[in-house]
CSV table of C-alpha atoms and ligand atoms in Angstrom, one decimal:
chain,number,residue,atom,x,y,z
S,1112,MET,CA,108.1,256.1,153.4
S,1113,LYS,CA,106.1,253.0,154.4
S,1114,LYS,CA,106.8,251.5,150.9
S,1115,SER,CA,110.4,251.8,151.9
S,1116,CYS,CA,111.2,251.8,155.1
S,1117,ASP,CA,110.5,250.1,158.4
S,1118,ASN,CA,109.4,251.2,161.8
S,1119,VAL,CA,107.6,254.3,160.2
S,1120,ARG,CA,105.9,256.7,162.8
S,1121,THR,CA,105.2,260.0,163.6
S,1122,SER,CA,106.5,262.1,166.7
S,1123,PRO,CA,104.4,264.2,167.3
S,1124,PHE,CA,104.7,267.7,169.6
S,1125,SER,CA,103.1,271.2,169.7
S,1126,HIS,CA,104.0,274.7,169.9
S,1127,ILE,CA,102.3,277.6,171.2
S,1128,TRP,CA,102.6,280.5,168.6
S,1129,ILE,CA,103.1,283.7,169.7
S,1130,GLN,CA,101.1,285.4,166.7
S,1131,THR,CA,97.8,283.5,167.5
S,1132,GLN,CA,98.2,282.3,170.9
S,1133,GLN,CA,97.1,279.1,169.8
S,1134,ALA,CA,98.8,275.5,169.9
S,1135,ILE,CA,100.1,274.3,166.6
S,1136,PRO,CA,100.0,270.2,166.5
S,1137,MET,CA,103.0,269.1,164.7
S,1138,TRP,CA,104.9,266.2,164.1
S,1139,ASN,CA,108.3,264.7,162.9
S,1140,ILE,CA,107.9,261.5,160.6
S,1141,LEU,CA,110.6,258.7,161.1
S,1142,GLY,CA,111.7,255.5,159.1
S,1143,GLU,CA,114.3,253.1,159.3
S,1144,GLN,CA,116.2,250.9,157.1
S,1145,ASP,CA,118.3,248.4,159.0
S,1146,TYR,CA,118.8,251.0,161.5
S,1147,LYS,CA,118.7,248.6,164.5
S,1148,ASP,CA,121.1,245.6,163.6
S,1149,SER,CA,123.5,248.0,161.9
S,1150,PRO,CA,126.8,249.0,164.0
S,1151,VAL,CA,127.1,252.2,162.1
S,1152,LYS,CA,123.9,254.4,162.6
S,1153,ILE,CA,123.1,257.6,160.6
S,1154,ALA,CA,120.3,260.0,160.4
S,1155,LEU,CA,119.3,261.8,157.4
S,1156,PHE,CA,117.2,264.9,158.0
S,1157,ALA,CA,114.9,267.3,155.6
S,1158,HIS,CA,112.4,269.7,156.9
S,1159,TRP,CA,108.9,269.2,155.3
S,1160,ASP,CA,107.0,272.4,157.1
S,1161,THR,CA,106.9,275.4,154.8
S,1162,ARG,CA,107.2,279.1,156.3
S,1163,PRO,CA,103.7,280.4,157.0
S,1164,SER,CA,104.7,284.1,156.0
S,1165,ALA,CA,106.7,285.1,152.7
S,1166,ASP,CA,108.3,287.6,154.7
S,1167,GLN,CA,110.9,288.4,151.8
S,1168,GLU,CA,108.2,289.4,149.5
S,1169,GLN,CA,108.6,293.1,147.7
S,1170,ASP,CA,104.8,293.8,148.2
S,1171,PRO,CA,104.2,294.0,152.1
S,1172,ASP,CA,100.5,293.0,151.3
S,1173,ARG,CA,101.6,289.6,150.2
S,1174,ARG,CA,103.9,288.8,152.9
S,1175,SER,CA,101.2,287.4,155.1
S,1176,GLN,CA,101.0,284.5,152.9
S,1177,PRO,CA,102.6,281.3,153.2
S,1178,ILE,CA,105.2,280.1,150.8
S,1179,PRO,CA,104.9,277.3,148.5
S,1180,GLY,CA,108.3,276.1,149.4
S,1181,ALA,CA,109.2,273.8,146.4
S,1182,ASN,CA,113.3,274.4,147.3
S,1183,ASP,CA,112.9,275.5,151.0
S,1184,GLY,CA,111.4,272.3,152.3
S,1185,ALA,CA,110.1,270.1,149.5
S,1186,SER,CA,113.7,269.7,147.7
S,1187,GLY,CA,115.4,267.7,150.8
S,1188,VAL,CA,112.2,265.8,151.2
S,1189,ALA,CA,112.1,264.9,147.5
S,1190,VAL,CA,115.8,263.7,147.5
S,1191,LEU,CA,115.3,261.6,150.6
S,1192,LEU,CA,111.7,260.0,149.5
S,1193,GLU,CA,113.7,259.1,146.2
S,1194,LEU,CA,117.0,258.0,147.9
S,1195,MET,CA,115.0,255.7,150.4
S,1196,LYS,CA,113.6,253.9,147.3
S,1197,GLU,CA,116.9,253.4,145.8
S,1198,MET,CA,118.2,252.2,149.0
S,1199,LYS,CA,115.4,249.7,149.8
S,1200,GLY,CA,116.8,246.0,150.3
S,1201,LYS,CA,120.6,247.4,149.3
S,1202,HIS,CA,121.5,246.8,152.9
S,1203,PRO,CA,124.8,248.8,152.7
S,1204,GLY,CA,125.9,247.8,156.1
S,1205,VAL,CA,124.9,250.9,157.9
S,1206,GLY,CA,121.7,251.6,159.4
S,1207,ILE,CA,119.7,254.7,158.3
S,1208,LEU,CA,117.1,256.7,160.0
S,1209,PHE,CA,115.1,259.0,157.7
S,1210,VAL,CA,113.5,262.1,159.5
S,1211,MET,CA,111.5,264.5,158.2
S,1212,ILE,CA,111.3,267.4,160.5
S,1213,ASP,CA,108.4,269.8,161.2
S,1214,GLY,CA,108.3,273.2,162.5
S,1215,GLU,CA,111.5,274.3,161.1
S,1216,ASP,CA,110.4,277.7,159.5
S,1217,LEU,CA,107.5,278.5,161.3
S,1218,GLY,CA,109.1,281.8,162.7
S,1219,PRO,CA,109.0,284.6,162.1
S,1220,GLY,CA,111.7,284.9,164.5
S,1221,GLU,CA,114.5,282.4,165.5
S,1222,ASP,CA,113.0,281.8,168.8
S,1223,GLU,CA,110.1,280.0,166.7
S,1224,MET,CA,112.3,278.0,164.2
S,1225,TYR,CA,113.8,274.8,164.4
S,1226,LEU,CA,111.3,273.3,166.6
S,1227,GLY,CA,111.1,270.0,165.3
S,1228,ALA,CA,115.1,269.8,165.4
S,1229,VAL,CA,114.8,270.8,169.2
S,1230,HIS,CA,112.1,267.9,169.8
S,1231,PHE,CA,114.1,265.4,167.8
S,1232,ALA,CA,117.3,266.5,170.0
S,1233,LYS,CA,115.2,266.1,173.1
S,1234,ASN,CA,113.7,262.7,172.3
S,1235,LEU,CA,116.7,261.1,170.8
S,1236,PRO,CA,115.9,257.6,169.6
S,1237,THR,CA,117.6,254.8,171.0
S,1238,PRO,CA,120.0,254.0,169.9
S,1239,LYS,CA,120.9,257.3,168.8
S,1240,PRO,CA,122.4,258.1,165.5
S,1241,GLN,CA,126.2,258.5,165.4
S,1242,TYR,CA,125.9,261.3,163.0
S,1243,GLY,CA,123.6,263.1,160.6
S,1244,ILE,CA,123.4,264.8,157.3
S,1245,LEU,CA,120.9,267.7,157.0
S,1246,LEU,CA,119.3,268.6,153.7
S,1247,ASP,CA,117.9,272.2,152.9
S,1248,MET,CA,117.3,274.2,150.0
S,1249,ILE,CA,119.2,272.0,147.6
S,1250,GLY,CA,117.0,272.4,144.6
S,1251,GLY,CA,117.8,275.8,143.1
S,1252,LYS,CA,119.3,276.1,140.1
S,1253,ASN,CA,123.5,275.9,139.7
S,1254,LEU,CA,123.3,274.5,142.9
S,1255,ARG,CA,126.9,275.1,144.9
S,1256,VAL,CA,126.8,273.7,148.2
S,1257,PRO,CA,130.1,274.6,150.2
S,1258,LYS,CA,131.0,273.8,153.7
S,1259,GLU,CA,128.8,275.6,156.0
S,1260,VAL,CA,130.9,277.0,158.9
S,1261,ASN,CA,128.8,275.6,161.9
S,1262,SER,CA,129.0,272.1,160.3
S,1263,ALA,CA,132.9,272.2,159.7
S,1264,TYR,CA,132.9,273.2,163.5
S,1265,GLY,CA,130.4,271.1,165.2
S,1266,ALA,CA,131.1,267.9,162.8
S,1267,PRO,CA,134.6,268.2,161.6
S,1268,LEU,CA,135.5,264.8,160.7
S,1269,LEU,CA,132.1,264.1,158.7
S,1270,THR,CA,132.2,267.4,156.9
S,1271,LYS,CA,136.1,267.0,156.0
S,1272,LEU,CA,135.4,263.5,154.5
S,1273,LEU,CA,131.8,264.1,152.8
S,1274,PHE,CA,133.3,266.9,150.8
S,1275,THR,CA,136.5,264.8,149.9
S,1276,HIS,CA,134.2,262.1,148.7
S,1277,ALA,CA,132.1,264.3,146.9
S,1278,ALA,CA,135.4,265.4,144.9
S,1279,ARG,CA,136.5,261.7,144.5
S,1280,ILE,CA,133.0,261.4,142.5
S,1281,GLY,CA,133.6,264.3,140.6
S,1282,LEU,CA,131.0,266.7,142.1
S,1283,SER,CA,133.5,269.1,143.5
S,1284,SER,CA,131.6,271.9,141.4
S,1285,THR,CA,128.4,271.3,143.3
S,1286,PHE,CA,130.2,270.7,146.7
S,1287,PRO,CA,133.3,272.8,146.7
S,1288,ASN,CA,135.9,272.0,149.3
S,1289,ALA,CA,135.4,275.9,150.2
S,1290,GLU,CA,134.2,277.8,153.3
S,1291,GLY,CA,130.5,278.7,153.0
S,1292,MET,CA,128.4,280.9,155.1
S,1293,VAL,CA,127.4,280.5,158.8
S,1294,ILE,CA,124.0,279.2,158.8
S,1295,ASP,CA,121.8,278.7,161.8
S,1296,ASP,CA,119.4,275.6,160.8
S,1297,ASP,CA,118.1,272.3,162.0
S,1298,HIS,CA,121.7,270.9,162.8
S,1299,LEU,CA,122.5,273.0,165.8
S,1300,PRO,CA,120.2,271.3,167.7
S,1301,PHE,CA,121.4,268.1,166.8
S,1302,ILE,CA,125.1,268.9,167.3
S,1303,ARG,CA,124.3,270.0,170.5
S,1304,ALA,CA,122.8,266.8,171.5
S,1305,GLY,CA,126.0,265.0,170.6
S,1306,VAL,CA,125.1,264.0,167.1
S,1307,PRO,CA,127.7,265.7,164.5
S,1308,THR,CA,125.2,267.0,161.6
S,1309,VAL,CA,126.5,268.6,158.5
S,1310,ASP,CA,124.2,270.7,156.7
S,1311,LEU,CA,124.2,270.8,152.9
S,1312,ILE,CA,122.6,274.2,152.1
S,1313,ASP,CA,122.3,276.7,149.4
S,1314,LEU,CA,121.0,279.8,150.7
S,1315,THR,CA,121.8,281.6,147.7
S,1316,TYR,CA,118.2,281.3,146.1
S,1317,PRO,CA,116.7,284.6,145.2
S,1318,GLN,CA,113.3,283.1,145.5
S,1319,TRP,CA,114.0,282.5,149.4
S,1320,HIS,CA,110.8,283.0,151.6
S,1321,THR,CA,109.1,284.5,148.7
S,1322,LEU,CA,105.6,283.3,147.0
S,1323,SER,CA,108.0,282.5,143.9
S,1324,ASP,CA,109.7,279.4,145.9
S,1325,THR,CA,108.1,277.1,143.1
S,1326,PRO,CA,109.2,274.2,141.0
S,1327,GLU,CA,110.3,276.3,138.1
S,1328,HIS,CA,113.0,278.0,139.9
S,1329,CYS,CA,114.5,274.2,141.1
S,1330,SER,CA,116.3,272.1,138.9
S,1331,PRO,CA,116.2,268.1,138.7
S,1332,LYS,CA,119.8,267.9,138.2
S,1333,SER,CA,120.6,269.6,141.7
S,1334,LEU,CA,118.4,266.9,143.4
S,1335,GLU,CA,120.1,264.5,141.3
S,1336,SER,CA,123.5,265.5,142.4
S,1337,VAL,CA,122.8,265.4,146.2
S,1338,GLY,CA,121.0,261.9,145.7
S,1339,ILE,CA,123.9,260.5,143.9
S,1340,LEU,CA,126.4,262.0,146.6
S,1341,LEU,CA,124.4,260.1,149.5
S,1342,LYS,CA,124.1,257.2,147.7
S,1343,SER,CA,127.7,257.1,146.7
S,1344,TRP,CA,128.5,258.0,150.5
S,1345,LEU,CA,126.1,255.4,152.1
S,1346,THR,CA,127.7,252.6,150.3
S,1347,SER,CA,131.4,253.7,150.7
S,1348,PRO,CA,133.7,253.1,153.7
S,1349,ASP,CA,133.7,256.8,154.3
S,1350,ALA,CA,130.2,256.3,156.0
S,1351,THR,CA,131.8,254.2,158.6
S,1352,THR,CA,135.0,256.1,159.0
S,1353,ALA,CA,133.3,259.4,159.7
S,1354,THR,CA,131.9,258.0,163.0
S,1355,GLY,CA,135.3,258.1,164.3
S,1356,LYS,CA,136.4,261.3,166.4
I,2766,LIG,ZN1,113.4,278.9,155.3
């Protein structure tokens, strides 16, 4: 991130895990591109932690092992790392805050998930981003990312414009203008903190929370589609229009 961004920093926090009664040190990682100087400020999020327990494994004896997280974690990070390289020096007229989030998938219960998102929401940077785009599990084969329902309610203008934009650049088969699932994810703390955020996610991934969440079940084409959408969005007037009500 230091090669592509300015002001790269960590934002540490810790959590006492119910399972071990030990404090786990964690940290979000943030980097900026033209962030402070641009009137329009956009946050791009992905979680970089991976789940410590493969609770969807068939064999109960294997459920205590951590998942590799090629899709559930690494896919969003991979797209953001490549995107920041692509956007370096481009000065698209909007400021970008790249945020790699820790503690999304600690769990196993939802009361111990989204920890880095909650930490970010409680410690919003100043100035705060006007909206956010979250990537999660966007690396699976035959990627299909419809409009996640909490996003459509919590960030209606952004969601509408982003999916219209995807259709305009020929990506409507990957990002169909259709209602998807209702998903609890890192975007909910951001929305509650006043940063409307759309969650781009495809939860129809057979290897979800198993030890088989590995690169051979992912597709470079899927990562590319998401990267193309974000790059096109950031360099279009829609990125600014989406800050409206
Ligand atoms: Zn997960």
